Amino acid sequence: MNRICEMLEIEVPIIEGGLAYVGNGLLAAAVSNGGGFGQVGSAGRSPESFEREILIAKESTNNSFGVNIPISQHTDYTPYLEIIKKYKNIITAVSVGAGNPKDLIPFIKDNGLKALVLTSTALHSEKAEKLGADIIVCEGFEAGGSNGPSELTTFTLIPQVKRAVSVPIVAAGGIVNGRSMVAAMVLGAEGVQLGTRFVATKECEAHDHFKAAILEAQDDSTTILTRLVKGPIRVLKNEYSQHVQEEERKNPTLEHILPKVRGTFNKLAMFEGDIKGGYASCGQVASLIDELESAETIVKRIAQEARSLLATNFQLSNN
Ligand SMILES: Cc1cc2nc3c(=O)[nH]c(=O)nc-3n(C[C@H](O)[C@H](O)[C@H](O)COP(=O)(O)O)c2cc1C
């Protein structure tokens, strides 16, 4: 039995990562209907919208799903915790990241839910395990959105985290199909988390312009913002990202750069469709995404691809 499947009450260990602004209930339900684990995002959402999307997810699937709380993206996350408490019998797990999970893990576990903690180094994974994390989601530098400052790639991160902790680990960053899923699992992950792939789906409420930009992306279409001032964010290259990078070169201070990467500019590109006037979080795998499909189909196909690849007899020598 796969430990992730057991803990999250799912069929295949494929998780939809929290998606700021565009992690809606229908998408979470579609991922769960495919046998994976969908999550309703809270970043960029009012508590009312967060609650509404949880209820939409519940109406749209009988399968298990969860929610995501990126700590530092909320000035006050207490109202979201109240909602989690109210719906603790509907959701299975809460994933937390972008901040110290010390206070949130006991809250999650006291409510009978599983705690998934996002990390980007082996040391932080060890700390999260000591704090009571049930699952470590280690995310490499390939990933869309906020990245860890250590900039470790998924390929090097997974085995180091695997060596550091005994709770099951989920790999995130750069995973898009059965091939990358199997690679992550061979490296030591027991499950995978995808973000960018699930944005380019029929159910995701991202703007069509953002989805189209993902479909058109090449292997070098992403870049890093705010590396020097507040930690890296991986986004699509566009006029706005170029502008922010020029400003960072001129004046690399938080006061100068923070107003330029406020959530409103993220929302503008990803949700409102002004794909040139704001910045859109996007992972390096975008170039491997060529079609807008249902998230349910994607989960089923990745699982199928992974199963057949695992049955492949890889040749290590010529005899
Ligand atoms: C558009 C977008 C928004 C994201 N927002 C969040 C978020 O609110 N919370 C979070 O924990 N991670 C967030 N992430 C990271 C994803 O949950 C996931 O870990 C990551 O996308 C995995 O890498 P990939 O993009 O290569 O699939 C976001 C990623 C993207 C692409």
XYZ file of C-alpha atoms and ligand atoms in Angstrom:
350
model
C 0.000 0.000 0.000
C 1.234 3.462 -0.851
C 1.413 5.546 2.360
C 0.277 8.748 0.663
C -2.804 7.010 -0.765
C -3.598 5.547 2.619
C -3.253 8.858 4.491
C -5.111 10.976 1.953
C -7.713 8.287 1.151
C -7.011 8.387 -2.578
C -6.364 5.942 -5.393
C -3.184 7.368 -6.943
C -0.570 9.578 -5.226
C -1.013 12.576 -7.531
C -1.709 15.858 -5.727
C -2.843 19.218 -7.030
C -0.666 21.844 -5.330
C -2.209 24.988 -3.870
C -2.768 27.491 -6.675
C -3.042 31.146 -5.685
C -6.003 32.896 -7.365
C -6.806 29.927 -9.591
C -7.127 26.921 -7.243
C -10.915 26.651 -7.475
C -13.311 23.993 -6.185
C -14.227 22.518 -9.574
C -10.560 21.908 -10.343
C -9.940 20.282 -6.952
C -12.959 18.031 -7.502
C -11.812 17.053 -11.011
C -8.387 16.016 -9.700
C -10.038 13.978 -6.950
C -12.509 12.439 -9.422
C -9.487 11.197 -11.368
C -8.319 9.393 -8.221
C -5.782 12.033 -7.144
C -5.944 14.639 -4.375
C -7.367 18.051 -5.285
C -6.886 21.094 -3.071
C -8.809 24.339 -2.786
C -6.392 27.251 -2.599
C -6.730 30.098 -0.119
C -4.129 32.580 -1.435
C -5.742 35.457 -3.297
C -9.179 34.415 -2.041
C -11.389 36.032 0.577
C -12.550 33.709 3.368
C -16.040 33.787 1.776
C -14.662 32.682 -1.583
C -12.535 29.993 0.124
C -15.652 28.613 1.842
C -17.681 28.765 -1.365
C -15.025 26.826 -3.309
C -14.817 24.137 -0.605
C -18.572 23.655 -0.937
C -18.342 23.541 -4.754
C -15.631 20.881 -4.473
C -17.794 18.902 -2.064
C -20.783 19.052 -4.434
C -18.645 17.962 -7.374
C -16.884 14.918 -5.940
C -17.473 12.140 -3.470
C -13.721 11.650 -3.206
C -11.229 12.998 -0.716
C -9.767 16.526 -1.145
C -7.937 19.168 0.887
C -7.042 22.834 1.188
C -3.850 24.905 1.050
C -2.680 27.698 3.364
C 0.505 29.504 2.242
C 1.282 31.184 5.548
C 3.060 34.395 4.531
C 0.574 35.150 1.790
C -2.086 35.991 4.350
C -1.883 39.021 6.634
C -4.187 37.073 8.970
C -4.999 33.440 8.278
C -7.317 33.011 11.311
C -10.583 33.342 9.327
C -9.404 30.561 7.004
C -8.698 28.336 10.001
C -12.249 28.898 11.247
C -13.526 27.631 7.896
C -11.229 24.605 8.015
C -12.587 23.812 11.480
C -16.173 24.168 10.243
C -15.554 21.761 7.350
C -13.157 19.351 9.015
C -15.503 16.466 8.221
C -15.483 17.355 4.529
C -11.758 17.797 3.934
C -8.979 15.276 4.585
C -5.813 17.354 4.809
C -4.332 20.827 4.913
C -1.098 21.726 3.150
C 0.942 24.594 4.557
C 3.979 26.390 3.208
C 5.687 29.749 2.724
C 6.336 30.252 6.426
C 6.887 28.525 9.753
C 4.263 25.769 10.198
C 4.882 25.496 13.988
C 1.487 26.866 15.052
C -0.525 25.380 12.224
C 0.486 21.719 12.481
C -1.070 21.210 15.956
C -4.237 23.005 14.785
C -4.512 20.722 11.743
C -3.917 17.540 13.722
C -6.220 18.533 16.593
C -8.968 18.776 14.005
C -8.317 15.217 12.881
C -6.744 16.237 9.559
C -3.448 15.313 7.918
C -0.724 17.969 7.796
C 1.246 18.335 4.570
C 4.219 20.675 4.908
C 5.976 22.233 1.939
C 9.758 22.390 2.152
C 12.706 23.110 -0.122
C 15.667 21.708 1.861
C 16.455 18.545 3.819
C 16.957 20.577 7.024
C 13.518 22.172 6.840
C 12.023 18.772 6.093
C 13.609 17.343 9.221
C 12.262 20.253 11.271
C 8.781 19.811 9.797
C 8.840 16.111 10.657
C 9.803 16.927 14.262
C 6.904 19.401 14.418
C 4.524 16.589 13.458
C 4.107 16.842 9.673
C 2.401 13.727 8.296
C 3.727 14.251 4.770
C 6.607 16.379 3.462
C 6.038 17.991 0.080
C 9.507 18.935 -1.117
C 9.498 21.397 -3.965
C 12.376 22.008 -6.340
C 13.466 25.139 -8.153
C 11.748 24.053 -11.377
C 8.371 24.751 -9.826
C 6.024 27.568 -10.730
C 5.410 30.288 -8.132
C 7.456 30.962 -4.985
C 10.612 28.843 -4.730
C 12.907 28.089 -1.814
C 15.923 30.417 -1.516
C 18.350 27.474 -1.625
C 17.318 26.901 -5.268
C 17.741 23.112 -5.034
C 16.350 21.265 -8.028
C 13.816 18.481 -7.596
C 16.343 15.911 -8.827
C 18.814 16.669 -6.028
C 16.237 17.536 -3.389
C 14.190 14.313 -3.313
C 17.002 11.900 -2.325
C 18.343 14.329 0.270
C 14.930 14.744 1.871
C 14.370 10.989 1.646
C 17.576 10.464 3.614
C 16.566 13.048 6.222
C 13.027 11.986 7.164
C 10.981 8.848 7.669
C 7.525 10.253 6.963
C 6.469 9.835 3.318
C 7.564 12.513 0.886
C 5.831 13.992 -2.122
C 7.918 15.575 -4.863
C 6.904 18.855 -6.488
C 8.444 20.926 -9.251
C 8.924 19.739 -12.811
C 6.428 16.875 -12.717
C 4.011 16.737 -15.610
C 3.530 13.176 -16.904
C 4.037 9.521 -16.072
C 7.713 9.725 -16.943
C 8.477 12.485 -14.432
C 6.249 10.829 -11.842
C 8.188 7.570 -12.068
C 11.509 9.453 -11.941
C 10.412 11.173 -8.710
C 9.326 7.897 -7.194
C 12.571 6.152 -8.113
C 14.412 9.000 -6.392
C 12.495 8.353 -3.172
C 9.150 10.143 -3.372
C 5.955 8.242 -2.594
C 3.791 10.732 -4.452
C 3.928 13.782 -6.681
C 2.438 17.270 -6.613
C 1.722 19.216 -9.788
C 0.861 22.878 -10.197
C 1.470 24.206 -13.705
C -0.067 21.148 -15.409
C -3.349 21.636 -13.538
C -3.600 25.326 -14.486
C -3.876 24.372 -18.153
C -7.091 22.383 -17.672
C -10.735 22.857 -18.537
C -11.800 23.139 -14.898
C -9.201 25.642 -13.688
C -10.559 29.166 -13.407
C -7.321 30.743 -14.646
C -7.920 33.197 -17.501
C -7.812 31.695 -21.018
C -4.899 34.008 -21.872
C -2.827 32.478 -19.072
C -3.729 28.951 -20.163
C -2.840 29.805 -23.770
C 0.524 31.207 -22.646
C 1.296 27.888 -20.910
C 0.401 25.934 -24.050
C 2.668 28.186 -26.128
C 5.594 28.143 -23.686
C 9.015 26.840 -24.698
C 11.643 25.272 -22.453
C 13.165 28.695 -21.681
C 9.903 30.583 -21.211
C 10.170 31.032 -17.440
C 12.367 33.297 -15.376
C 12.992 34.275 -11.760
C 11.796 37.433 -10.020
C 12.766 38.923 -6.619
C 15.748 36.615 -6.104
C 17.771 39.241 -4.287
C 15.064 40.928 -2.284
C 12.601 38.338 -1.016
C 13.383 34.910 -2.458
C 12.754 33.606 -5.964
C 9.398 33.431 -7.742
C 9.250 31.473 -11.025
C 7.070 33.199 -13.610
C 6.471 33.349 -17.356
C 8.821 35.678 -19.195
C 6.918 38.719 -20.419
C 7.229 42.499 -20.605
C 6.237 42.874 -16.984
C 8.754 40.316 -15.648
C 11.458 42.061 -17.672
C 10.442 45.409 -16.181
C 10.613 44.030 -12.607
C 14.040 42.504 -13.281
C 15.366 45.811 -14.622
C 14.073 47.574 -11.510
C 15.711 44.897 -9.325
C 19.039 45.558 -11.017
C 18.690 49.303 -10.489
C 17.482 49.203 -6.914
C 17.438 45.786 -5.227
C 15.559 46.787 -2.084
C 12.348 45.420 -0.651
C 10.723 48.880 -0.536
C 11.340 49.386 -4.228
C 10.415 45.919 -5.487
C 7.602 44.760 -3.199
C 4.986 47.156 -4.643
C 5.765 45.762 -8.109
C 5.111 42.130 -7.162
C 1.988 42.639 -5.108
C -0.733 40.024 -5.519
C -2.757 42.411 -7.675
C -0.155 42.060 -10.464
C -0.260 38.267 -10.117
C -4.061 38.295 -10.256
C -4.008 40.630 -13.253
C -2.052 38.163 -15.418
C -3.436 34.856 -14.128
C -7.083 35.607 -13.404
C -7.943 38.805 -15.258
C -6.055 37.872 -18.425
C -3.702 40.848 -18.848
C -0.870 38.450 -19.572
C 1.584 41.243 -20.383
C 0.649 43.726 -17.659
C 1.323 41.451 -14.679
C 3.281 38.339 -13.739
C 2.059 34.741 -14.045
C 3.483 31.945 -11.872
C 4.602 29.103 -14.096
C 6.950 26.117 -13.883
C 9.673 24.965 -16.265
C 7.482 22.063 -17.414
C 5.148 24.407 -19.286
C 6.705 23.534 -22.633
C 5.627 19.900 -22.186
C 1.979 20.947 -21.879
C 0.337 21.046 -25.306
C -3.342 20.559 -24.721
C -6.119 21.889 -22.542
C -7.682 18.813 -20.994
C -9.836 17.804 -18.076
C -7.860 17.453 -14.848
C -9.611 14.138 -14.274
C -8.280 12.798 -17.601
C -4.780 14.090 -16.819
C -4.615 12.316 -13.442
C -5.833 9.048 -14.954
C -3.378 9.277 -17.853
C -0.370 10.106 -15.665
C -1.184 7.126 -13.432
C -1.538 4.860 -16.470
C 1.724 6.115 -18.035
C 3.528 5.658 -14.730
C 2.219 2.107 -14.357
C 3.381 1.076 -17.821
C 6.773 2.714 -17.386
C 7.269 0.917 -14.081
C 6.584 -2.346 -15.895
C 9.266 -1.500 -18.473
C 12.435 -3.481 -18.363
C 15.059 -0.703 -18.456
C 18.260 -1.956 -20.055
C 21.413 -1.061 -18.132
C 23.846 -2.857 -20.373
C 24.002 -4.196 -23.918
C 23.513 -7.852 -23.004
C -0.138 29.549 -10.772
C 0.506 28.934 -9.553
C 0.091 29.338 -8.284
C 0.641 28.748 -7.129
N 0.162 29.106 -5.897
C 0.544 28.407 -4.799
C -0.087 28.641 -3.534
O -0.973 29.483 -3.392
N 0.332 27.887 -2.494
C 1.302 26.924 -2.602
O 1.628 26.270 -1.607
N 1.933 26.704 -3.783
C 1.548 27.396 -4.877
N 2.115 27.104 -6.104
C 3.050 25.946 -6.217
C 2.257 24.657 -6.581
O 1.390 24.284 -5.560
C 3.181 23.468 -6.891
O 3.911 23.063 -5.762
C 4.138 23.752 -8.022
O 3.462 24.407 -9.077
C 4.773 22.463 -8.524
O 5.641 22.700 -9.584
P 5.214 22.691 -11.146
O 4.683 24.061 -11.408
O 6.479 22.390 -11.848
O 4.159 21.628 -11.304
C 1.630 27.738 -7.255
C 2.069 27.370 -8.547
C 1.520 27.947 -9.680
C 1.987 27.495 -11.041
